[in-house]
Coordinates of N, CA and C in Angstrom, one line a residue:
Chain A
X1016 N -15.3 13.2 3.6 CA -14.2 14.1 2.7 C -13.5 13.5 1.7
X1017 N -13.1 14.1 0.9 CA -12.5 13.9 -0.5 C -11.5 13.1 -0.3
X1018 N -11.3 12.2 -1.4 CA -10.3 11.2 -1.1 C -8.8 11.7 -1.5
X1019 N -7.9 11.0 -1.8 CA -6.6 11.5 -2.4 C -6.8 11.2 -4.0
X1020 N -6.8 12.3 -4.6 CA -6.9 12.3 -6.0 C -5.3 12.5 -7.1
X1021 N -5.5 11.7 -8.1 CA -4.2 11.3 -8.9 C -4.5 11.6 -10.1
X1022 N -3.5 12.0 -11.1 CA -4.0 12.2 -12.4 C -2.5 12.0 -13.1
X1023 N -2.4 11.9 -14.3 CA -3.5 11.2 -15.2 C -3.7 9.7 -14.4
X1024 N -4.9 9.0 -15.0 CA -5.2 7.7 -14.6 C -4.1 6.5 -15.6
X1025 N -3.8 7.0 -16.5 CA -3.5 6.0 -17.7 C -2.4 6.8 -18.6
X1026 N -1.1 6.4 -18.3 CA 0.0 7.1 -19.3 C 0.9 5.9 -20.0
X1027 N 0.7 6.2 -21.3 CA 1.8 5.4 -22.2 C 2.7 6.2 -23.0
X1028 N 4.1 5.9 -22.6 CA 5.2 6.9 -23.2 C 6.2 5.9 -23.8
X1029 N 7.2 6.3 -24.5 CA 8.2 5.8 -25.2 C 9.2 5.7 -24.3
X1030 N 10.3 5.0 -24.4 CA 11.6 4.8 -23.4 C 12.0 6.2 -23.8
X1031 N 12.8 6.6 -22.6 CA 13.7 7.9 -22.9 C 12.7 9.2 -22.7
X1032 N 11.6 8.9 -23.0 CA 10.7 10.2 -22.5 C 10.5 10.7 -21.4
X1033 N 10.0 11.6 -21.0 CA 9.7 12.1 -19.2 C 8.1 12.0 -19.3
X1034 N 7.8 11.7 -18.0 CA 6.5 11.7 -17.5 C 6.2 12.5 -16.2
X1035 N 5.0 13.0 -16.0 CA 4.7 13.5 -14.3 C 3.6 13.2 -14.3
X1036 N 3.4 12.5 -12.7 CA 2.3 12.4 -12.0 C 1.8 13.5 -10.9
X1037 N 0.5 13.8 -10.7 CA 0.0 14.4 -10.0 C -0.9 14.0 -8.9
X1038 N -0.4 14.4 -7.6 CA -1.4 14.0 -6.6 C -1.7 15.3 -5.5
X1039 N -3.1 14.8 -5.2 CA -3.6 16.0 -4.2 C -4.0 15.2 -3.0
X1040 N -3.4 15.4 -1.9 CA -3.9 14.4 -0.5 C -5.1 14.8 -0.1
X1041 N -5.5 14.1 0.9 CA -6.8 14.8 1.7 C -6.2 16.0 2.5
X1042 N -7.5 17.0 2.6 CA -7.1 18.2 3.0 C -6.7 17.9 4.5
X1043 N -5.3 18.7 5.0 CA -5.1 18.6 6.1 C -4.0 17.3 6.4
X1044 N -4.2 16.4 5.8 CA -3.1 15.6 5.9 C -1.6 15.9 5.6
X1045 N -0.9 15.9 6.5 CA 0.6 16.4 6.6 C 1.6 15.3 5.8
X1046 N 1.2 14.2 5.9 CA 2.1 13.1 5.5 C 1.8 12.5 3.9
X1047 N 2.6 12.4 3.2 CA 2.1 12.1 1.7 C 3.3 11.0 1.2
X1048 N 2.9 10.0 0.5 CA 3.7 9.1 0.2 C 3.3 8.7 -1.3
X1049 N 4.6 8.6 -1.9 CA 4.5 7.9 -3.5 C 5.2 6.4 -3.3
X1050 N 4.4 5.5 -3.9 CA 4.7 4.1 -4.0 C 4.7 3.6 -5.3
X1051 N 5.2 2.8 -5.8 CA 5.4 2.0 -7.3 C 5.3 0.5 -6.8
X1052 N 4.2 0.3 -8.0 CA 3.6 -1.2 -7.6 C 3.8 -1.7 -9.1
X1053 N 4.8 -2.7 -8.9 CA 4.8 -3.4 -10.3 C 4.1 -4.8 -10.3
X1054 N 3.5 -4.6 -11.8 CA 2.5 -5.8 -11.8 C 3.1 -7.5 -10.7
X1055 N 2.1 -7.8 -10.5 CA 2.4 -9.1 -9.5 C 3.2 -9.0 -8.3
X1056 N 3.4 -7.6 -7.9 CA 4.2 -7.4 -6.5 C 3.3 -6.3 -5.5
X1057 N 3.8 -6.5 -4.3 CA 3.3 -5.2 -3.5 C 3.6 -4.2 -3.8
X1058 N 3.0 -2.7 -3.3 CA 3.9 -1.7 -3.4 C 4.8 -1.5 -3.0
X1059 N 6.0 -0.4 -3.4 CA 7.4 -0.1 -2.6 C 7.2 1.3 -2.5
X1060 N 7.7 1.6 -1.2 CA 7.7 3.3 -0.9 C 8.8 3.7 -1.7
X1061 N 8.5 4.8 -2.6 CA 9.6 5.5 -3.4 C 9.9 6.6 -2.5
X1062 N 8.9 7.6 -2.0 CA 9.2 8.6 -1.4 C 8.3 9.0 -0.2
X1063 N 8.5 9.5 1.0 CA 7.6 10.2 1.8 C 8.1 11.6 2.3
X1064 N 6.8 12.5 2.1 CA 7.3 13.9 2.6 C 6.0 14.0 3.9
X1065 N 6.8 15.0 4.8 CA 6.1 15.5 6.0 C 5.9 17.1 5.5
X1066 N 4.7 17.4 5.4 CA 4.5 18.8 5.0 C 5.4 19.0 3.5
X1067 N 6.1 19.8 3.6 CA 7.1 20.0 2.4 C 8.2 19.5 2.4
X1068 N 8.9 18.9 3.4 CA 10.0 18.4 3.5 C 10.2 17.0 3.3
X1069 N 11.4 16.0 2.9 CA 11.5 14.9 2.5 C 11.7 13.8 3.7
X1070 N 10.7 13.2 4.4 CA 11.3 12.3 5.3 C 12.0 11.0 5.0
X1071 N 11.8 10.5 3.6 CA 12.7 9.1 3.1 C 12.4 9.1 1.9
X1072 N 13.3 9.1 1.3 CA 13.6 8.8 -0.2 C 14.8 8.0 -0.9
X1073 N 14.9 7.1 0.4 CA 16.0 6.0 0.2 C 15.9 5.1 -1.3
X1074 N 14.8 4.8 -1.4 CA 14.2 4.0 -2.5 C 14.0 4.4 -3.8
X1075 N 14.1 5.6 -3.6 CA 14.0 6.5 -4.8 C 15.1 6.5 -6.0
X1076 N 14.8 6.0 -7.3 CA 16.2 6.0 -8.0 C 16.5 7.5 -8.6
X1077 N 17.6 8.2 -8.0 CA 17.3 9.5 -7.9 C 18.2 10.1 -9.5
X1078 N 18.7 9.0 -10.1 CA 19.1 9.6 -11.3 C 17.9 9.7 -12.4
X1079 N 17.1 9.1 -12.1 CA 15.8 9.5 -13.2 C 14.7 9.9 -12.5
X1080 N 14.5 9.7 -11.3 CA 13.0 10.2 -10.4 C 13.3 11.4 -9.7
X1081 N 12.4 12.4 -9.8 CA 12.3 13.4 -8.8 C 10.9 13.7 -8.4
X1082 N 10.7 14.2 -7.4 CA 9.3 14.5 -6.7 C 9.6 15.9 -5.8
X1083 N 8.3 16.5 -5.7 CA 8.2 17.7 -5.0 C 6.8 17.8 -4.6
X1084 N 6.9 18.6 -3.4 CA 5.8 18.9 -2.5 C 5.7 20.4 -2.3
X1085 N 5.1 21.0 -3.1 CA 5.3 22.5 -2.8 C 4.1 22.9 -1.9
X1086 N 4.5 23.5 -1.2 CA 3.4 24.5 0.2 C 2.9 23.4 0.6
X1087 N 3.6 21.8 1.0 CA 3.0 21.2 1.7 C 1.7 20.4 1.4
X1088 N 1.4 20.6 -0.1 CA 0.0 20.2 -0.2 C 0.0 19.3 -1.4
X1089 N -0.2 19.8 -2.5 CA 0.1 18.9 -3.8 C 1.2 18.3 -3.9
X1090 N 1.6 17.4 -4.9 CA 3.0 16.6 -5.1 C 3.1 16.2 -6.3
X1091 N 4.1 16.4 -7.1 CA 4.5 15.6 -8.2 C 5.7 14.8 -8.2
X1092 N 5.6 13.5 -9.2 CA 6.6 12.6 -9.0 C 6.8 12.6 -10.7
X1093 N 8.1 13.0 -10.8 CA 8.6 12.9 -12.5 C 9.8 11.8 -12.7
X1094 N 9.6 11.3 -13.8 CA 10.7 10.2 -14.1 C 11.1 11.0 -15.5
X1095 N 12.6 10.9 -15.7 CA 13.2 11.5 -16.8 C 14.6 11.2 -16.6
X1096 N 15.0 10.1 -18.0 CA 14.2 9.5 -18.8 C 13.5 8.3 -18.4
X1097 N 12.6 8.0 -18.8 CA 11.7 6.9 -18.4 C 12.6 5.3 -19.0
X1098 N 12.4 4.2 -18.5 CA 12.9 3.0 -19.1 C 11.8 2.0 -18.6
X1099 N 12.2 0.9 -19.6 CA 11.2 -0.3 -19.7 C 10.6 -0.5 -18.6
X1100 N 11.4 -0.9 -17.5 CA 11.4 -1.2 -16.1 C 10.5 -0.4 -15.5
X1101 N 10.2 0.8 -15.4 CA 9.3 2.0 -14.9 C 7.9 1.6 -15.3
X1102 N 7.5 0.8 -16.2 CA 6.0 0.5 -16.0 C 5.6 -0.2 -14.8
X1103 N 4.5 0.5 -14.3 CA 3.9 0.2 -13.0 C 2.9 1.0 -12.7
X1104 N 2.2 0.7 -11.5 CA 1.2 1.6 -11.2 C 2.0 2.7 -9.9
X1105 N 1.5 3.7 -10.2 CA 2.3 4.7 -9.3 C 0.9 5.2 -8.3
X1106 N 1.1 4.8 -7.0 CA 0.1 5.3 -6.0 C 0.8 6.2 -5.1
X1107 N -0.3 7.2 -5.3 CA -0.1 8.2 -4.0 C -1.0 7.9 -2.6
X1108 N -0.5 8.2 -1.6 CA -1.0 8.1 -0.4 C -0.7 9.2 0.5
X1109 N -2.0 9.3 1.6 CA -1.7 10.5 2.8 C -1.9 9.9 3.9
X1110 N -1.4 10.6 4.8 CA -2.1 10.4 6.3 C -1.7 11.4 7.0
X1111 N -2.7 11.4 8.2 CA -2.9 12.7 9.1 C -1.8 12.8 10.1
X1112 N -1.2 11.7 10.5 CA -0.2 11.5 11.7 C 0.8 10.6 11.5
X1113 N 1.1 9.9 12.3 CA 2.1 9.0 12.1 C 1.8 7.4 11.3
X1114 N 0.5 7.5 10.9 CA 0.3 6.2 9.8 C -0.2 5.0 10.7
X1115 N -0.5 5.1 11.8 CA -0.8 4.2 12.8 C -2.3 3.8 12.6
X1116 N -3.2 4.5 12.0 CA -4.3 4.1 11.6 C -4.5 3.8 9.7
X1117 N -3.0 3.6 9.6 CA -3.0 3.2 8.0 C -3.0 4.6 7.1
X1118 N -2.9 4.4 6.1 CA -2.9 5.4 5.0 C -4.3 5.2 4.1
X1119 N -4.7 6.5 3.5 CA -5.6 6.7 2.1 C -4.7 6.8 1.1
X1120 N -5.4 5.8 0.0 CA -4.6 5.8 -1.1 C -5.5 6.5 -2.0
X1121 N -4.8 6.5 -3.2 CA -5.4 7.4 -4.3 C -5.7 6.2 -5.3
X1122 N -6.5 6.1 -6.5 CA -6.4 5.2 -7.5 C -5.1 5.0 -8.4
X1123 N -4.2 5.9 -8.2 CA -2.9 5.4 -9.1 C -3.2 5.8 -10.3
X1124 N -1.9 5.9 -11.0 CA -1.4 6.2 -12.4 C -1.0 5.0 -13.0
X1125 N -1.3 4.2 -13.7 CA -0.8 3.1 -14.7 C 0.2 3.7 -15.9
X1126 N 1.4 3.3 -15.6 CA 2.1 4.0 -16.4 C 2.8 2.6 -17.3
X1127 N 2.8 2.7 -18.6 CA 3.5 1.9 -19.4 C 4.4 2.4 -20.4
X1128 N 5.6 1.8 -20.5 CA 6.6 2.3 -21.1 C 6.9 1.4 -22.3
X1129 N 6.9 2.0 -23.3 CA 7.3 0.9 -24.6 C 8.4 1.2 -25.4
Chain B
X775 N 15.8 -5.2 8.4 CA 14.5 -4.5 7.5 C 13.1 -5.6 7.8
X776 N 12.2 -5.1 7.9 CA 11.1 -6.1 8.0 C 10.7 -6.5 6.7
X777 N 10.2 -7.8 6.8 CA 9.7 -8.3 5.5 C 8.3 -9.0 5.9
X778 N 7.4 -9.0 4.5 CA 6.3 -9.4 4.8 C 5.8 -10.5 3.9
X779 N 5.5 -11.8 4.0 CA 5.4 -12.7 3.3 C 3.9 -13.3 3.2
X780 N 3.6 -13.2 1.9 CA 2.2 -13.8 1.7 C 2.4 -15.2 0.5
X781 N 2.1 -16.1 1.5 CA 2.5 -17.6 0.8 C 1.4 -17.9 -0.5
X782 N 0.6 -17.4 -0.4 CA -0.6 -17.8 -1.1 C -1.0 -16.9 -2.3
X783 N -0.5 -17.1 -3.5 CA -0.6 -16.1 -4.6 C -2.1 -16.0 -5.0
X784 N -3.0 -17.0 -5.1 CA -4.3 -17.1 -5.3 C -5.0 -17.9 -4.6
X785 N -6.2 -17.3 -4.2 CA -7.2 -18.0 -3.3 C -8.6 -18.2 -4.1
X786 N -9.4 -18.9 -3.7 CA -10.6 -19.1 -4.3 C -11.6 -19.8 -3.4
X787 N -12.8 -19.2 -3.3 CA -13.9 -19.5 -2.3 C -15.2 -19.4 -2.8
X788 N -16.0 -20.2 -2.4 CA -17.3 -20.3 -2.7 C -18.2 -19.3 -2.0
X789 N -19.3 -18.3 -2.7 CA -20.0 -17.7 -2.3 C -20.4 -17.8 -0.8
X790 N -20.5 -17.2 -0.2 CA -21.1 -17.2 1.1 C -20.1 -18.2 2.3
X791 N -19.1 -18.7 1.8 CA -18.4 -19.5 2.7 C -17.4 -18.7 3.5
X792 N -16.4 -19.4 4.0 CA -15.5 -18.5 4.8 C -14.0 -19.0 4.2
X793 N -13.2 -18.3 3.9 CA -11.8 -18.0 3.7 C -10.7 -17.6 4.5
X794 N -9.5 -18.1 4.7 CA -8.4 -17.3 5.4 C -7.4 -17.3 4.8
X795 N -6.7 -15.7 4.4 CA -5.6 -15.4 3.9 C -4.5 -15.3 5.0
X796 N -3.2 -16.0 4.3 CA -2.0 -16.0 5.6 C -1.0 -14.9 5.2
X797 N -0.5 -14.7 6.2 CA 0.6 -13.7 6.1 C 1.5 -13.9 7.2
X798 N 2.8 -13.8 7.0 CA 3.5 -13.8 8.1 C 5.0 -12.4 7.9
X799 N 5.3 -12.1 8.8 CA 6.1 -11.3 8.8 C 7.6 -11.4 9.6
X800 N 8.4 -10.7 9.7 CA 9.7 -10.2 10.5 C 10.1 -9.3 11.0
X801 N 10.3 -9.4 12.5 CA 10.6 -8.0 12.8 C 11.2 -8.2 14.2
X802 N 12.1 -7.5 14.4 CA 12.5 -7.2 16.0 C 11.9 -6.6 16.9
X803 N 10.9 -5.6 16.6 CA 10.2 -4.6 17.3 C 9.3 -5.2 18.4
X804 N 8.7 -4.7 19.5 CA 7.8 -5.4 20.2 C 6.4 -4.5 19.9
X805 N 6.5 -3.3 19.6 CA 5.3 -2.6 19.4 C 5.2 -2.2 17.8
X806 N 3.9 -2.6 17.2 CA 3.8 -2.4 15.7 C 2.8 -2.2 15.4
X807 N 2.3 -2.1 13.9 CA 1.0 -2.1 13.5 C 0.7 -2.9 12.3
X808 N -0.3 -3.7 12.1 CA -0.3 -4.4 10.8 C -1.8 -4.2 10.5
X809 N -1.8 -4.2 8.9 CA -3.1 -3.9 8.4 C -3.5 -5.0 7.3
X810 N -4.6 -5.0 6.9 CA -4.8 -5.8 5.5 C -5.5 -4.7 4.8
X811 N -4.9 -4.7 3.5 CA -5.7 -3.9 2.3 C -6.3 -4.7 1.3
X812 N -7.2 -4.0 0.6 CA -7.9 -4.8 -0.3 C -7.8 -3.8 -1.6
X813 N -7.5 -4.4 -2.8 CA -7.4 -3.8 -3.8 C -8.1 -4.4 -5.1
X814 N -9.1 -3.9 -5.2 CA -10.1 -4.1 -6.7 C -9.4 -3.5 -7.8
X815 N -10.2 -4.2 -8.9 CA -9.6 -3.6 -10.2 C -9.3 -2.0 -10.4
X816 N -10.0 -1.3 -9.6 CA -9.9 0.3 -9.4 C -8.8 0.7 -9.2
X817 N -7.9 -0.1 -8.7 CA -6.5 0.0 -8.2 C -6.4 0.9 -6.6
X818 N -7.5 1.2 -6.3 CA -7.5 1.9 -5.0 C -7.1 1.0 -3.9
X819 N -6.2 1.2 -3.0 CA -6.2 0.2 -2.0 C -6.7 0.7 -0.8
X820 N -7.7 -0.3 -0.4 CA -8.7 -0.1 1.0 C -8.3 -0.6 2.3
X821 N -8.1 0.0 3.2 CA -8.1 -0.4 4.4 C -9.2 -1.4 5.0
X822 N -8.8 -2.8 5.2 CA -9.8 -3.6 5.5 C -9.9 -3.8 7.0
X823 N -8.5 -3.7 7.7 CA -8.8 -4.2 9.2 C -7.2 -3.7 9.6
X824 N -7.2 -3.6 11.0 CA -6.2 -3.1 11.5 C -5.9 -3.6 12.7
X825 N -4.6 -3.9 13.0 CA -4.1 -4.6 14.5 C -3.1 -4.0 15.2
X826 N -3.0 -3.6 16.6 CA -2.1 -3.0 17.2 C -1.4 -4.1 17.9
X827 N -0.2 -4.3 17.7 CA 0.8 -5.8 18.2 C 0.6 -5.6 19.8
X828 N 0.2 -4.5 20.5 CA 0.5 -4.9 21.9 C -1.2 -5.1 22.5
X829 N -2.1 -5.0 21.5 CA -3.1 -5.6 21.9 C -3.7 -7.0 21.5
X830 N -3.8 -8.0 22.6 CA -3.8 -9.5 22.4 C -5.1 -9.9 21.7
X831 N -6.2 -8.9 21.7 CA -7.3 -9.2 21.2 C -7.0 -8.9 19.5
X832 N -7.9 -10.0 19.0 CA -8.0 -10.0 17.5 C -8.9 -9.1 17.1
X833 N -8.6 -8.1 16.3 CA -9.5 -7.0 15.6 C -10.6 -7.9 14.7
X834 N -11.7 -7.1 14.6 CA -12.9 -7.8 13.9 C -13.6 -6.3 13.5
X835 N -13.9 -6.7 12.0 CA -14.7 -5.6 11.3 C -15.7 -6.2 10.3
X836 N -17.0 -6.3 11.0 CA -18.0 -7.0 10.5 C -17.5 -8.2 10.0
X837 N -17.7 -8.8 8.6 CA -17.3 -10.1 8.2 C -15.9 -10.5 8.3
X838 N -14.9 -9.5 8.6 CA -13.5 -9.6 8.6 C -12.7 -9.8 9.9
X839 N -12.4 -10.7 9.9 CA -11.5 -10.7 11.1 C -10.1 -11.2 10.9
X840 N -9.2 -11.3 12.0 CA -7.9 -11.6 11.8 C -7.5 -12.4 13.1
X841 N -6.7 -13.5 13.1 CA -6.1 -14.2 13.7 C -4.8 -13.8 13.9
X842 N -4.2 -13.1 15.1 CA -3.0 -12.5 15.6 C -2.1 -13.4 16.3
X843 N -1.2 -13.9 16.0 CA -0.2 -14.8 16.6 C 1.0 -14.3 16.6
X844 N 1.2 -13.2 17.7 CA 2.5 -12.3 17.9 C 3.8 -13.3 18.1
X845 N 3.7 -14.3 18.9 CA 4.9 -14.9 19.0 C 5.5 -15.8 17.6
X846 N 4.4 -16.2 16.8 CA 4.7 -16.8 15.6 C 4.7 -15.7 14.4
X847 N 4.7 -14.8 14.7 CA 4.7 -13.4 13.8 C 3.7 -13.8 12.6
X848 N 2.4 -13.9 12.9 CA 1.5 -14.5 12.0 C 0.2 -13.5 11.9
X849 N -0.3 -13.0 10.9 CA -1.3 -12.5 11.0 C -2.2 -12.7 9.8
X850 N -3.1 -13.8 9.9 CA -4.3 -14.2 8.9 C -5.5 -13.4 8.9
X851 N -5.9 -13.2 7.8 CA -7.2 -12.5 7.7 C -8.4 -13.3 7.3
X852 N -9.3 -13.6 7.9 CA -10.7 -14.4 7.8 C -11.9 -13.7 7.2
X853 N -12.6 -14.0 6.1 CA -13.5 -13.5 5.1 C -14.7 -14.4 5.9
X854 N -15.3 -13.8 6.2 CA -16.8 -15.1 6.4 C -17.8 -14.5 5.6
X855 N -18.6 -15.5 5.2 CA -19.9 -15.1 4.1 C -19.6 -14.3 3.1
X856 N -18.6 -15.2 2.5 CA -17.9 -14.5 1.1 C -18.8 -13.7 0.3
X857 N -18.6 -12.5 -0.4 CA -19.6 -11.7 -1.2 C -18.5 -11.6 -2.5
X858 N -19.2 -11.7 -3.6 CA -18.9 -11.4 -4.8 C -18.1 -9.9 -4.6
X859 N -18.5 -9.3 -4.2 CA -17.6 -7.8 -4.1 C -16.3 -7.7 -3.3
X860 N -16.3 -9.0 -2.4 CA -14.8 -9.4 -2.1 C -13.5 -9.9 -2.9
X861 N -14.3 -9.9 -4.0 CA -13.2 -10.3 -4.9 C -12.0 -9.0 -5.3
X862 N -11.0 -9.5 -5.0 CA -9.6 -8.4 -5.3 C -8.6 -8.9 -4.8
X863 N -7.7 -8.2 -4.8 CA -6.1 -8.5 -4.6 C -6.1 -8.2 -3.0
X864 N -5.8 -8.8 -2.0 CA -5.5 -8.3 -0.9 C -3.9 -8.3 -0.3
X865 N -3.6 -7.4 0.5 CA -2.2 -7.2 0.8 C -2.2 -7.0 2.2
X866 N -1.1 -7.6 2.8 CA -0.9 -7.4 4.0 C 0.3 -6.5 4.3
X867 N 0.3 -5.7 5.3 CA 1.3 -4.8 5.7 C 1.7 -4.5 6.9
X868 N 2.8 -4.3 7.1 CA 3.5 -4.0 8.5 C 4.1 -2.7 8.6
X869 N 3.5 -1.8 9.6 CA 4.1 -0.6 9.8 C 5.3 -0.4 10.5
X870 N 6.3 -0.1 10.3 CA 7.7 0.2 11.1 C 7.6 1.6 11.0
X871 N 8.7 1.7 12.5 CA 9.1 3.1 12.7 C 10.4 3.2 13.2
X872 N 11.3 3.8 12.6 CA 12.8 4.2 12.8 C 13.3 5.5 13.1
X873 N 13.4 5.7 14.3 CA 14.0 7.2 14.7 C 13.0 8.3 14.0
X874 N 11.6 8.1 14.2 CA 10.4 8.7 14.1 C 10.3 8.5 12.6
X875 N 10.7 8.1 11.7 CA 10.7 7.8 10.4 C 9.5 6.4 10.1
X876 N 8.5 6.5 9.8 CA 7.6 5.3 9.8 C 7.3 5.0 8.3
X877 N 7.2 3.6 7.9 CA 6.3 3.2 6.4 C 5.8 2.1 6.6
X878 N 5.0 2.1 5.5 CA 4.3 0.6 5.5 C 5.4 -0.4 4.4
X879 N 5.3 -1.7 4.6 CA 6.1 -2.6 4.2 C 5.0 -3.7 3.6
X880 N 4.6 -3.9 2.4 CA 3.7 -4.7 1.9 C 4.3 -6.0 1.4
X881 N 3.0 -7.2 1.7 CA 3.6 -8.3 1.1 C 3.1 -8.4 -0.5
X882 N 3.4 -9.4 -1.4 CA 3.3 -9.5 -2.5 C 1.6 -9.8 -2.9
X883 N 0.7 -10.3 -1.9 CA -0.5 -10.1 -2.4 C -0.9 -11.4 -2.5
X884 N -2.4 -11.7 -2.5 CA -3.1 -12.7 -2.7 C -4.4 -12.3 -3.6
X885 N -4.5 -12.9 -4.4 CA -5.8 -12.7 -5.3 C -6.9 -13.8 -5.0
X886 N -8.0 -12.9 -4.4 CA -9.1 -13.7 -4.2 C -10.3 -13.9 -5.3
X887 N -10.6 -14.7 -5.3 CA -11.7 -14.9 -6.4 C -13.0 -15.6 -5.9
X888 N -14.1 -14.9 -6.0 CA -15.2 -15.9 -5.3 C -16.0 -16.2 -6.5
X889 N -16.3 -17.5 -6.3 CA -17.1 -18.3 -7.0 C -18.5 -18.4 -6.9
X890 N -19.4 -17.8 -7.8 CA -20.8 -17.9 -7.5 C -21.8 -19.1 -7.5

């Protein structure tokens, strides 16, 4: 089966600019997650979707971050305006059920804010 | 809130030798799942091994095995016959579930270097 697809692979932007990341989960996976991984740290959950509804966005900085999952398939994560501390790898993952068998991750987008 | 602690930022091992990576966690739940993920330079998180807390038997996947000590809240990963391809960041993760909402909480990771 195809894996979780993410694009772009790398992105460099200036602070205060906007940026968007795209994720296509494994076909049939109802649950989709966006994680932020700052250098030297473990991934931190930003938002979780079940189909096209938000399950958990408690750690999403809503003043600048937004995410959507139209039609319960692809998802986009947007940052506007970006800050220097947003420099990180943004990982998308999906699971077919309740995640008891772990998640399948994409290769992430490395964002550098200068 | 659950926390996951990996106290070894870096580890190294000679090729073909055995290495153990440590992980401890804090939880008040009795039934949960634990995972070890490998993250090579490609950045993709790859599931290495999975443990169900209600199972006392330690999980094994080929050269990878765990030592799960539920009372001590410890979940270490043993890699036998280390290979150059094992070099990566390794993350321990805890799956929590709260009123139907579930999520993975990760530790800070251990960078494993394989010495030829």
